[in-house]
Short mmCIF file of C-alpha atoms and ligand atoms in Angstrom, two decimals:
data_model
loop_
_atom_site.label_atom_id
_atom_site.label_comp_id
_atom_site.label_asym_id
_atom_site.label_seq_id
_atom_site.Cartn_x
_atom_site.Cartn_y
_atom_site.Cartn_z
CA MET K 1141 -37.80 18.24 41.32
CA LYS K 1142 -36.54 16.53 38.79
CA LYS K 1143 -32.96 15.42 38.66
CA THR K 1144 -30.36 17.52 36.20
CA ARG K 1145 -30.23 15.81 33.00
CA LYS K 1146 -26.81 13.39 33.00
CA LYS K 1147 -24.20 14.87 30.95
CA THR K 1148 -22.92 12.55 28.23
CA ARG K 1149 -20.16 14.77 27.35
CA LYS K 1150 -17.07 16.24 29.08
CA ASP K 1151 -16.40 19.54 29.91
CA LEU K 1152 -12.63 21.57 29.51
CA VAL K 1153 -12.32 23.01 32.94
CA THR K 1154 -8.47 22.84 33.51
CA LEU K 1155 -5.62 21.18 31.43
CA SER K 1156 -4.91 19.10 34.31
CA ASP K 1157 -8.23 16.73 33.40
CA CYS K 1158 -7.34 16.25 29.95
CA SER K 1159 -5.06 13.09 28.77
CA THR K 1160 -1.81 13.80 26.71
CA ALA K 1161 -3.70 11.66 23.53
CA GLU K 1162 -6.32 13.94 23.80
CA ILE K 1163 -4.70 17.23 23.70
CA GLN K 1164 -2.87 15.72 20.83
CA SER K 1165 -6.18 14.67 18.94
CA TRP K 1166 -7.18 18.58 19.50
CA PHE K 1167 -4.09 19.38 17.43
CA ASP K 1168 -4.36 17.27 14.96
CA LEU K 1169 -8.01 18.09 14.34
CA ALA K 1170 -7.01 22.04 14.53
CA LEU K 1171 -4.34 21.94 12.27
CA LYS K 1172 -6.37 19.88 9.76
CA ILE K 1173 -9.16 22.39 9.70
CA LYS K 1174 -6.69 25.02 9.75
CA GLY K 1175 -5.18 23.79 6.74
CA GLU K 1176 -8.48 23.07 4.93
CA ARG K 1177 -9.99 26.71 5.86
CA LYS K 1178 -6.44 28.39 4.40
CA ALA K 1179 -7.30 26.01 1.21
CA GLY K 1180 -10.83 27.37 0.77
CA LYS K 1181 -12.74 24.90 2.39
CA THR K 1182 -16.10 25.28 4.64
CA HIS K 1183 -16.99 23.27 7.42
CA ARG K 1184 -20.21 22.24 8.77
CA HIS K 1185 -18.95 20.67 12.29
CA LEU K 1186 -21.46 22.38 14.29
CA ALA K 1187 -24.44 23.11 11.65
CA GLY K 1188 -27.34 23.97 13.96
CA LYS K 1189 -25.39 24.26 17.14
CA ASN K 1190 -25.46 27.27 19.52
CA LEU K 1191 -23.13 28.22 22.18
CA ALA K 1192 -23.93 30.65 24.95
CA MET K 1193 -20.66 32.73 25.90
CA ILE K 1194 -20.74 34.22 29.58
CA PHE K 1195 -18.43 37.35 30.24
CA GLN K 1196 -17.75 38.44 33.68
CA LYS K 1197 -14.72 40.10 32.57
CA PRO K 1198 -13.76 42.24 29.03
CA SER K 1199 -12.28 40.43 25.95
CA THR K 1200 -11.06 40.80 22.84
CA ARG K 1201 -9.52 37.35 21.48
CA THR K 1202 -11.66 35.01 23.38
CA ARG K 1203 -14.50 36.45 22.29
CA VAL K 1204 -14.25 36.63 18.85
CA SER K 1205 -12.07 33.54 18.28
CA PHE K 1206 -14.96 31.18 19.87
CA GLU K 1207 -17.94 33.91 18.30
CA MET K 1208 -15.95 33.55 14.83
CA GLY K 1209 -14.94 29.66 15.58
CA MET K 1210 -18.90 28.68 15.91
CA ARG K 1211 -19.56 30.52 12.82
CA GLN K 1212 -16.87 28.90 10.86
CA LEU K 1213 -18.44 25.65 11.90
CA GLY K 1214 -21.48 26.21 10.70
CA GLY K 1215 -22.96 27.19 14.62
CA HIS K 1216 -23.68 30.42 16.57
CA GLY K 1217 -22.13 31.87 19.29
CA MET K 1218 -24.30 34.21 21.35
CA TYR K 1219 -22.30 36.86 23.79
CA LEU K 1220 -23.97 37.19 27.48
CA SER K 1221 -22.40 40.19 29.76
CA GLY K 1222 -22.78 38.50 33.48
CA ASN K 1223 -23.37 42.07 34.46
CA ASP K 1224 -27.00 41.84 31.99
CA MET K 1225 -28.06 38.44 33.19
CA GLN K 1226 -29.90 37.66 35.97
CA LEU K 1227 -26.34 35.98 37.32
CA GLY K 1228 -25.52 39.66 38.13
CA ARG K 1229 -28.52 39.93 40.64
CA GLY K 1230 -27.65 36.76 42.52
CA GLU K 1231 -29.40 33.91 40.56
CA THR K 1232 -26.91 31.25 41.16
CA ILE K 1233 -24.35 29.71 39.07
CA ALA K 1234 -26.36 26.29 39.44
CA ASP K 1235 -29.51 27.59 38.49
CA THR K 1236 -28.08 29.78 35.24
CA ALA K 1237 -26.60 26.25 34.44
CA ARG K 1238 -29.63 24.43 34.56
CA VAL K 1239 -31.54 26.97 32.70
CA LEU K 1240 -28.95 27.41 29.46
CA SER K 1241 -29.11 23.85 28.99
CA ARG K 1242 -32.24 23.64 27.94
CA TYR K 1243 -31.30 26.14 25.26
CA VAL K 1244 -28.12 25.71 23.91
CA ASP K 1245 -25.40 22.88 23.10
CA GLY K 1246 -22.47 24.27 24.92
CA ILE K 1247 -21.59 27.19 27.48
CA MET K 1248 -18.08 29.10 27.60
CA ALA K 1249 -17.44 31.11 30.36
CA ARG K 1250 -14.89 33.66 31.11
CA VAL K 1251 -15.35 34.48 35.11
CA PHE K 1252 -13.68 35.50 38.50
CA ALA K 1253 -13.51 32.38 40.62
CA HIS K 1254 -12.37 28.97 39.15
CA SER K 1255 -15.22 27.76 41.70
CA ASP K 1256 -17.99 29.37 39.32
CA ILE K 1257 -16.75 26.90 35.88
CA GLU K 1258 -16.70 24.23 38.55
CA ALA K 1259 -20.16 24.51 39.57
CA LEU K 1260 -21.29 25.72 35.96
CA ALA K 1261 -19.95 22.25 34.86
CA LYS K 1262 -21.30 20.43 37.71
CA TYR K 1263 -24.84 21.28 36.51
CA ALA K 1264 -25.09 21.90 33.58
CA ALA K 1265 -26.47 18.96 30.87
CA VAL K 1266 -24.44 20.45 28.11
CA PRO K 1267 -20.30 21.15 27.79
CA VAL K 1268 -19.06 24.01 29.58
CA ILE K 1269 -15.51 25.09 28.24
CA ASN K 1270 -13.14 27.66 30.72
CA GLY K 1271 -12.96 31.11 28.77
CA LEU K 1272 -10.28 32.08 31.90
CA SER K 1273 -10.89 32.01 35.18
CA ASP K 1274 -8.46 33.26 37.98
CA TYR K 1275 -6.98 29.98 38.54
CA SER K 1276 -6.68 28.69 34.76
CA HIS K 1277 -6.79 29.72 31.14
CA PRO K 1278 -6.78 26.24 28.75
CA CYS K 1279 -7.77 27.54 25.54
CA GLN K 1280 -4.73 29.94 25.89
CA GLY K 1281 -2.23 27.23 26.87
CA LEU K 1282 -3.86 24.86 24.08
CA ALA K 1283 -3.55 27.56 21.06
CA ASP K 1284 0.29 28.36 23.19
CA TYR K 1285 1.26 24.62 22.60
CA LEU K 1286 0.07 24.31 19.15
CA THR K 1287 1.90 27.23 18.14
CA VAL K 1288 5.45 26.28 19.62
CA LEU K 1289 4.85 22.89 18.03
CA GLU K 1290 4.25 24.69 14.58
CA HIS K 1291 7.26 26.87 15.01
CA LYS K 1292 9.77 23.99 16.84
CA GLY K 1293 8.16 21.11 14.91
CA LYS K 1294 8.04 18.88 18.08
CA LEU K 1295 6.93 19.62 21.74
CA LYS K 1296 8.76 16.99 23.71
CA GLY K 1297 12.00 17.81 25.47
CA LEU K 1298 11.51 21.47 24.75
CA THR K 1299 11.82 24.23 27.84
CA LEU K 1300 9.50 27.39 28.35
CA ALA K 1301 10.51 29.70 30.59
CA TYR K 1302 7.38 31.52 31.84
CA VAL K 1303 8.33 34.58 33.34
CA GLY K 1304 6.10 37.01 35.25
CA ASP K 1305 3.55 36.59 37.73
CA GLY K 1306 2.68 32.74 38.85
CA ASN K 1307 -0.82 33.33 37.30
CA ASN K 1308 -3.78 31.78 35.78
CA VAL K 1309 -1.97 31.56 32.38
CA ALA K 1310 1.46 30.18 33.66
CA HIS K 1311 -0.92 27.27 35.20
CA SER K 1312 -2.10 26.52 32.59
CA LEU K 1313 1.31 26.33 31.02
CA MET K 1314 2.51 23.97 33.56
CA PHE K 1315 -0.61 21.38 33.18
CA GLY K 1316 -0.59 21.70 29.31
CA GLY K 1317 3.59 21.71 29.60
CA ALA K 1318 3.28 18.18 32.08
CA LYS K 1319 1.33 16.96 29.83
CA LEU K 1320 3.00 17.16 26.43
CA GLY K 1321 6.64 16.35 27.83
CA VAL K 1322 7.55 20.02 27.93
CA ASN K 1323 9.76 21.38 30.43
CA VAL K 1324 8.44 24.74 32.30
CA VAL K 1325 10.55 26.80 34.43
CA CYS K 1326 8.26 29.61 36.34
CA VAL K 1327 10.62 32.55 36.55
CA VAL K 1328 8.68 34.89 39.43
CA PRO K 1329 9.32 37.38 42.20
CA LYS K 1330 9.21 35.78 45.60
CA GLY K 1331 5.51 35.69 46.88
CA TYR K 1332 4.35 35.56 43.40
CA GLU K 1333 4.90 32.00 42.81
CA PRO K 1334 2.20 30.25 41.37
CA ASP K 1335 -0.14 27.73 43.43
CA ALA K 1336 1.59 25.06 45.51
CA LYS K 1337 -1.22 22.74 44.17
CA VAL K 1338 -0.87 23.19 40.15
CA LEU K 1339 2.94 22.87 41.12
CA ALA K 1340 2.55 19.51 43.01
CA GLN K 1341 0.23 18.40 40.39
CA SER K 1342 1.91 19.30 37.07
CA SER K 1343 5.46 18.03 38.52
CA ASP K 1344 3.53 14.80 38.71
CA ASP K 1345 2.39 14.68 35.12
CA ALA K 1346 5.58 15.77 34.05
CA ARG K 1347 7.35 12.61 35.88
CA LYS K 1348 5.23 10.77 33.66
CA ASN K 1349 6.29 12.27 30.59
CA ARG K 1350 9.85 12.77 31.25
CA ALA K 1351 9.77 16.50 31.90
CA ARG K 1352 9.84 18.88 34.95
CA ILE K 1353 8.31 21.69 36.18
CA GLU K 1354 10.26 24.16 38.11
CA VAL K 1355 9.40 27.57 39.89
CA THR K 1356 12.88 29.96 40.89
CA ASN K 1357 13.22 33.64 41.60
CA GLU K 1358 16.56 33.59 39.50
CA LEU K 1359 16.21 35.08 36.18
CA SER K 1360 19.00 32.92 35.65
CA GLY K 1361 16.56 29.95 35.15
CA VAL K 1362 15.37 31.50 31.34
CA LEU K 1363 18.89 29.98 30.52
CA GLY K 1364 18.43 27.26 27.69
CA ALA K 1365 14.94 27.79 27.25
CA ASP K 1366 13.16 27.55 23.69
CA VAL K 1367 10.52 29.67 24.61
CA ILE K 1368 10.63 32.67 26.70
CA TYR K 1369 6.71 33.99 27.77
CA THR K 1370 5.57 36.72 29.96
CA ASP K 1371 1.92 37.75 30.83
CA VAL K 1372 0.63 41.47 32.60
CA TRP K 1373 1.95 41.99 36.15
CA ALA K 1374 -1.56 42.92 37.03
CA SER K 1375 -4.46 40.73 36.12
CA MET K 1376 -7.70 41.27 35.38
CA GLY K 1377 -9.30 42.40 39.12
CA GLN K 1378 -5.81 42.91 40.31
CA GLU K 1379 -6.06 46.77 38.94
CA LYS K 1380 -5.69 48.08 42.57
CA GLU K 1381 -2.34 46.35 42.77
CA HIS K 1382 -1.01 47.52 39.68
CA GLU K 1383 1.52 50.38 41.20
CA GLU K 1384 3.07 48.11 43.90
CA ARG K 1385 3.07 45.10 41.36
CA VAL K 1386 5.26 47.32 38.55
CA ARG K 1387 7.34 47.75 41.46
CA ILE K 1388 8.28 44.20 42.37
CA PHE K 1389 7.97 43.05 39.07
CA LYS K 1390 10.44 45.29 37.00
CA PRO K 1391 13.54 43.14 37.24
CA TYR K 1392 11.27 40.22 35.51
CA GLN K 1393 10.82 42.42 32.52
CA VAL K 1394 11.32 40.71 29.41
CA ASN K 1395 14.08 42.40 27.29
CA ALA K 1396 16.87 42.19 24.63
CA ALA K 1397 18.86 41.23 27.50
CA LEU K 1398 16.62 38.69 29.34
CA MET K 1399 15.84 37.20 25.67
CA ALA K 1400 20.12 36.83 25.49
CA MET K 1401 19.88 35.28 28.69
CA THR K 1402 18.61 32.23 27.38
CA GLY K 1403 22.11 31.77 25.36
CA LYS K 1404 20.08 30.23 22.23
CA SER K 1405 19.75 32.70 18.94
CA ASP K 1406 16.56 30.76 17.85
CA THR K 1407 14.69 31.45 21.52
CA LEU K 1408 10.67 32.44 20.33
CA PHE K 1409 9.01 34.95 22.65
CA MET K 1410 5.48 34.48 23.39
CA HIS K 1411 2.40 36.27 25.47
CA CYS K 1412 -0.96 35.56 25.64
CA LEU K 1413 -2.15 39.00 25.54
CA PRO K 1414 -2.94 41.67 25.89
CA ALA K 1415 0.74 43.20 26.57
CA HIS K 1416 1.05 46.04 28.58
CA ARG K 1417 4.21 47.08 26.30
CA GLY K 1418 6.96 49.34 28.27
CA GLU K 1419 6.29 46.62 31.52
CA GLU K 1420 6.35 43.09 31.16
CA VAL K 1421 7.91 43.25 27.75
CA THR K 1422 9.66 45.81 25.48
CA ASP K 1423 8.41 46.97 22.43
CA GLU K 1424 12.17 45.52 21.18
CA VAL K 1425 11.50 42.11 21.95
CA VAL K 1426 7.20 42.14 21.18
CA ASP K 1427 7.61 43.64 17.68
CA SER K 1428 11.09 41.22 16.93
CA ALA K 1429 11.13 38.38 14.49
CA ASP K 1430 11.38 36.15 17.62
CA SER K 1431 8.05 36.84 18.38
CA VAL K 1432 5.19 34.62 17.76
CA VAL K 1433 2.17 36.89 19.69
CA PHE K 1434 -0.37 37.11 16.83
CA ASP K 1435 0.23 33.63 15.84
CA GLN K 1436 -0.52 32.13 19.00
CA ALA K 1437 -3.76 34.99 18.90
CA GLU K 1438 -4.86 33.54 15.89
CA ASN K 1439 -4.40 29.42 16.72
CA ARG K 1440 -6.96 30.37 19.59
CA LEU K 1441 -9.34 30.39 16.60
CA HIS K 1442 -8.08 26.80 15.68
CA ALA K 1443 -7.36 24.97 18.86
CA GLN K 1444 -10.81 26.12 20.25
CA LYS K 1445 -12.87 25.01 17.12
CA ALA K 1446 -10.95 21.77 17.56
CA VAL K 1447 -12.58 21.10 21.37
CA LEU K 1448 -15.95 22.73 20.15
CA VAL K 1449 -15.89 20.41 17.55
CA SER K 1450 -15.00 17.56 19.77
CA LEU K 1451 -16.78 18.18 22.48
CA MET K 1452 -20.26 19.29 20.85
CA ALA K 1453 -20.81 17.72 17.27
CA ASP K 1454 -23.30 14.98 16.97
N1 LIG M 661 -5.86 35.93 25.54
C1 LIG M 661 -6.96 36.42 26.07
O1 LIG M 661 -7.32 35.55 26.66
O2 LIG M 661 -7.35 37.23 25.16
P1 LIG M 661 -8.69 38.53 25.83
O3 LIG M 661 -8.72 38.75 27.17
O4 LIG M 661 -8.67 39.45 24.56
O5 LIG M 661 -9.94 37.15 25.44
N1 LIG M 662 -3.76 36.90 33.19
C1 LIG M 662 -4.09 37.82 32.45
C2 LIG M 662 -4.64 37.20 31.38
C3 LIG M 662 -5.46 37.81 30.12
C4 LIG M 662 -6.04 37.03 28.78
C5 LIG M 662 -5.75 37.97 33.34
O1 LIG M 662 -6.07 36.70 34.12
O2 LIG M 662 -6.01 39.26 33.26
#
């Protein structure tokens, strides 16, 4: 068999693979394109380019923001449901990656196993973007830190307290915070800590950027936080554990009392959405003036457009 064509461009698999300069350049480009578009300018950076978008799980934000992002850049995004592909009937990820590479200029995928994203990246000749795996959600992390930057005017030296499940979103906030000099404190119930490897790796990166990554089971960990962030208690694929998790996570609900525990009056509330109102966050907090959840959702579009341009434009 002929060898797979060599890839000349990189992928976005996790934020730990990216340099600080690269992330900052994506923020600069995202803000530039965002401002220009709001001023009425149209963009053609990806004219004639096509992105395959594989979804093994449901999505609102990721699907729409990638599809609109491609369109706004003059290109096209093609939705592919994992179940309707031969992938769902046993065609390997490697073969899927090789075949799609003959048709499209980039692949975005939302998968269960992170190893599927790694395999796509390994075998595709075109750039691969992780649209969420069980291990990480880098596009979310980028949009989130872009949102903090817009609201706080800086990132370095700030503290983000992530409260809840040490999941894929927590991992990306740890990886991203470490690169950007943001202190990240994960406040999680015993047994639901983030992956030890993620903690070790992000702590290493954080040290280089004079930040710290911490994990605690104590709610007092939110003291001094500039941002309180939470996510669902049961992620996609964990539906069977939902009831048990609600019981365990209840003390970690982000409510007005927990927001007050930061001791700061200007703490932002963040959530990647979708929110399970009344579980991980109360209506009062998610609908408050401190909440920037819809700015985060909007910034998925702008941050991803910067990534798409940097990975796919000629
Ligand atoms: N935050 C996020 O990824 O949302 P979707 O599941 O709707 O894509
Ligand atoms: N942790 C959540 C994020 C959804 C955007 C999940 O994986 O379901």
